[in-house]
Amino acid sequence: MKLSEVAYSHVKNMLIEGRVSANEWLPIDGIAAELGSSRQPVLEAMKRLVLEGFVEIMPQVGCRVRNPDPQEIDDFYRLFAAGEALIAELCAARAEPADILSLRLISSQIATLNTLGEDAQAIGENYRVLNRRLHAEMRRVSRSKPLADVVESLGDRSDFYVALTNRSIFALNVEQAHREHEEIITAIADGDTSGAREAMERHIFATERRVLDLPEQVKPRGAASDRATAKRATHAAKG
């Protein structure tokens, strides 16, 4: 594997695992030393992560973790929901019995997380790993590599947004997320393409609500725009 690929994977894992915070500077020399490489592979990795929306490069200063605003997050989850919904729809149309069993096995592991007596951080990390595995399996079952490649990248960015909250989103919502997964899997098993699509959309937008810390009854789509509109209306009223 090329050194730039190694550096890319290393830094991206730091980002999606929550080992760095928004606006935190990423030490190029330190990362290079840790990987036993020169600065160049790390800089190449950073440029790639800039394009994917994870970091930003400040000329003559360095690289730091991005701090997305609510509107950017809202726009992203609209895109992510569309991609994952299509994955679910294709799964419902193409899944075989062995595929359904595989999905149910991973989901059953998620169901046990709150019974293991672990702390919130351990539960959250175990959920993150199993959730990624479940969604990766759905991408495989969709049997659409071009779509799967795109949605996988979006899934990484969703985990990044979750990590930036510095809240135990995964741990606090394991049971609800499990119910959402089961609804998706049931629709896939029934060959219900529209049901699978709709269940997946609800699941992704529920994740957005948790990232933006919105009440469960609030629809996140357009939430940032709605807040901006309300703010402008308030200012107008005061004027």
mmCIF file of C-alpha atoms in Angstrom, residues 21-161:
data_model
loop_
_atom_site.group_PDB
_atom_site.id
_atom_site.type_symbol
_atom_site.label_atom_id
_atom_site.label_comp_id
_atom_site.label_asym_id
_atom_site.label_seq_id
_atom_site.Cartn_x
_atom_site.Cartn_y
_atom_site.Cartn_z
ATOM 1 C CA SER A 21 -12.105 17.589 17.830
ATOM 2 C CA ALA A 22 -13.527 20.269 15.553
ATOM 3 C CA ASN A 23 -10.999 23.021 14.745
ATOM 4 C CA GLU A 24 -8.155 20.942 16.195
ATOM 5 C CA TRP A 25 -4.865 21.297 14.340
ATOM 6 C CA LEU A 26 -3.452 18.129 12.802
ATOM 7 C CA PRO A 27 0.352 17.948 13.247
ATOM 8 C CA ILE A 28 1.762 16.944 9.871
ATOM 9 C CA ASP A 29 5.258 16.295 11.216
ATOM 10 C CA GLY A 30 3.926 14.322 14.161
ATOM 11 C CA ILE A 31 1.730 12.133 11.987
ATOM 12 C CA ALA A 32 4.592 11.556 9.551
ATOM 13 C CA ALA A 33 6.903 10.539 12.398
ATOM 14 C CA GLU A 34 4.261 8.201 13.805
ATOM 15 C CA LEU A 35 3.931 6.503 10.421
ATOM 16 C CA GLY A 36 7.662 6.525 9.707
ATOM 17 C CA SER A 37 7.231 8.540 6.521
ATOM 18 C CA SER A 38 8.108 11.947 5.134
ATOM 19 C CA ARG A 39 5.667 14.883 5.164
ATOM 20 C CA GLN A 40 4.659 14.406 1.519
ATOM 21 C CA PRO A 41 2.430 11.301 1.927
ATOM 22 C CA VAL A 42 0.654 12.969 4.848
ATOM 23 C CA LEU A 43 0.087 16.147 2.849
ATOM 24 C CA GLU A 44 -1.330 14.078 -0.026
ATOM 25 C CA ALA A 45 -3.687 12.401 2.424
ATOM 26 C CA MET A 46 -4.777 15.765 3.787
ATOM 27 C CA LYS A 47 -5.589 17.072 0.317
ATOM 28 C CA ARG A 48 -7.817 14.052 -0.242
ATOM 29 C CA LEU A 49 -9.538 14.575 3.107
ATOM 30 C CA VAL A 50 -10.145 18.218 2.182
ATOM 31 C CA LEU A 51 -12.025 17.104 -0.924
ATOM 32 C CA GLU A 52 -14.111 14.710 1.188
ATOM 33 C CA GLY A 53 -15.068 17.431 3.671
ATOM 34 C CA PHE A 54 -13.150 16.247 6.728
ATOM 35 C CA VAL A 55 -10.339 18.797 7.093
ATOM 36 C CA GLU A 56 -9.354 22.213 5.843
ATOM 37 C CA ILE A 57 -5.948 23.568 4.916
ATOM 38 C CA MET A 58 -5.044 27.048 6.115
ATOM 39 C CA PRO A 59 -2.263 28.403 3.855
ATOM 40 C CA GLN A 60 0.977 29.087 5.709
ATOM 41 C CA VAL A 61 -0.609 27.772 8.913
ATOM 42 C CA GLY A 62 -1.506 24.089 8.680
ATOM 43 C CA CYS A 63 -4.366 21.596 8.563
ATOM 44 C CA ARG A 64 -7.238 21.429 10.999
ATOM 45 C CA VAL A 65 -10.426 19.448 11.523
ATOM 46 C CA ARG A 66 -13.468 21.057 9.924
ATOM 47 C CA ASN A 67 -16.312 22.401 12.026
ATOM 48 C CA PRO A 68 -19.438 22.087 9.847
ATOM 49 C CA ASP A 69 -22.441 24.299 10.502
ATOM 50 C CA PRO A 70 -26.018 22.935 10.876
ATOM 51 C CA GLN A 71 -26.957 23.823 7.289
ATOM 52 C CA GLU A 72 -24.042 21.817 5.898
ATOM 53 C CA ILE A 73 -24.966 18.856 8.091
ATOM 54 C CA ASP A 74 -28.596 19.071 7.006
ATOM 55 C CA ASP A 75 -27.652 19.191 3.321
ATOM 56 C CA PHE A 76 -25.317 16.251 3.804
ATOM 57 C CA TYR A 77 -27.930 14.039 5.451
ATOM 58 C CA ARG A 78 -30.386 14.708 2.628
ATOM 59 C CA LEU A 79 -27.785 13.328 0.230
ATOM 60 C CA PHE A 80 -26.817 10.464 2.528
ATOM 61 C CA ALA A 81 -30.459 9.467 3.064
ATOM 62 C CA ALA A 82 -31.031 9.320 -0.696
ATOM 63 C CA GLY A 83 -28.023 7.046 -1.203
ATOM 64 C CA GLU A 84 -28.805 4.710 1.683
ATOM 65 C CA ALA A 85 -32.479 4.586 0.678
ATOM 66 C CA LEU A 86 -31.505 3.364 -2.786
ATOM 67 C CA ILE A 87 -29.231 0.750 -1.219
ATOM 68 C CA ALA A 88 -32.155 -0.503 0.888
ATOM 69 C CA GLU A 89 -34.468 -0.545 -2.129
ATOM 70 C CA LEU A 90 -32.009 -2.627 -4.136
ATOM 71 C CA CYS A 91 -31.517 -4.960 -1.186
ATOM 72 C CA ALA A 92 -35.259 -5.608 -1.058
ATOM 73 C CA ALA A 93 -35.246 -6.395 -4.768
ATOM 74 C CA ARG A 94 -32.095 -8.557 -4.813
ATOM 75 C CA ALA A 95 -31.581 -10.155 -1.388
ATOM 76 C CA GLU A 96 -31.406 -13.934 -1.126
ATOM 77 C CA PRO A 97 -32.262 -15.951 2.021
ATOM 78 C CA ALA A 98 -28.600 -16.179 3.056
ATOM 79 C CA ASP A 99 -28.334 -12.388 2.778
ATOM 80 C CA ILE A 100 -31.292 -11.875 5.106
ATOM 81 C CA LEU A 101 -29.751 -14.257 7.638
ATOM 82 C CA SER A 102 -26.490 -12.336 7.538
ATOM 83 C CA LEU A 103 -28.273 -9.028 8.180
ATOM 84 C CA ARG A 104 -30.288 -10.487 11.044
ATOM 85 C CA LEU A 105 -27.189 -11.937 12.701
ATOM 86 C CA ILE A 106 -25.456 -8.566 12.802
ATOM 87 C CA SER A 107 -28.629 -6.867 14.008
ATOM 88 C CA SER A 108 -28.971 -9.416 16.811
ATOM 89 C CA GLN A 109 -25.474 -8.525 17.993
ATOM 90 C CA ILE A 110 -26.483 -4.870 18.179
ATOM 91 C CA ALA A 111 -29.533 -5.870 20.238
ATOM 92 C CA THR A 112 -27.308 -7.330 22.972
ATOM 93 C CA LEU A 113 -25.052 -4.295 23.480
ATOM 94 C CA ASN A 114 -26.988 -2.774 26.376
ATOM 95 C CA THR A 115 -26.939 -6.091 28.238
ATOM 96 C CA LEU A 116 -23.151 -6.417 28.385
ATOM 97 C CA GLY A 117 -22.670 -4.193 31.416
ATOM 98 C CA GLU A 118 -20.145 -1.950 29.686
ATOM 99 C CA ASP A 119 -19.779 1.809 30.054
ATOM 100 C CA ALA A 120 -21.299 4.241 27.564
ATOM 101 C CA GLN A 121 -18.057 4.739 25.672
ATOM 102 C CA ALA A 122 -17.567 0.993 25.129
ATOM 103 C CA ILE A 123 -21.199 0.523 24.098
ATOM 104 C CA GLY A 124 -20.952 3.434 21.683
ATOM 105 C CA GLU A 125 -17.777 2.145 20.067
ATOM 106 C CA ASN A 126 -19.140 -1.402 19.752
ATOM 107 C CA TYR A 127 -22.312 -0.027 18.200
ATOM 108 C CA ARG A 128 -20.316 2.081 15.760
ATOM 109 C CA VAL A 129 -18.361 -0.960 14.601
ATOM 110 C CA LEU A 130 -21.434 -3.196 14.274
ATOM 111 C CA ASN A 131 -23.464 -0.455 12.610
ATOM 112 C CA ARG A 132 -20.741 0.007 10.001
ATOM 113 C CA ARG A 133 -20.680 -3.750 9.473
ATOM 114 C CA LEU A 134 -24.458 -3.905 9.038
ATOM 115 C CA HIS A 135 -24.565 -1.070 6.528
ATOM 116 C CA ALA A 136 -21.571 -2.546 4.677
ATOM 117 C CA GLU A 137 -23.474 -5.818 4.418
ATOM 118 C CA MET A 138 -26.492 -3.998 2.997
ATOM 119 C CA ARG A 139 -24.240 -2.412 0.400
ATOM 120 C CA ARG A 140 -22.957 -5.868 -0.542
ATOM 121 C CA VAL A 141 -26.483 -7.248 -0.758
ATOM 122 C CA SER A 142 -27.491 -4.379 -3.056
ATOM 123 C CA ARG A 143 -25.034 -5.796 -5.606
ATOM 124 C CA SER A 144 -24.315 -2.343 -6.973
ATOM 125 C CA LYS A 145 -20.616 -1.593 -6.565
ATOM 126 C CA PRO A 146 -20.670 1.972 -7.976
ATOM 127 C CA LEU A 147 -23.465 2.960 -5.596
ATOM 128 C CA ALA A 148 -21.893 1.070 -2.688
ATOM 129 C CA ASP A 149 -18.568 2.868 -3.115
ATOM 130 C CA VAL A 150 -20.245 6.293 -3.021
ATOM 131 C CA VAL A 151 -22.463 5.482 -0.038
ATOM 132 C CA GLU A 152 -19.556 3.981 1.914
ATOM 133 C CA SER A 153 -17.720 7.301 1.677
ATOM 134 C CA LEU A 154 -20.839 9.135 2.841
ATOM 135 C CA GLY A 155 -21.147 6.741 5.770
ATOM 136 C CA ASP A 156 -17.647 7.695 6.893
ATOM 137 C CA ARG A 157 -18.647 11.337 6.862
ATOM 138 C CA SER A 158 -21.753 10.609 8.911
ATOM 139 C CA ASP A 159 -19.605 8.900 11.547
ATOM 140 C CA PHE A 160 -17.353 11.963 11.482
ATOM 141 C CA TYR A 161 -20.295 14.253 12.233
#
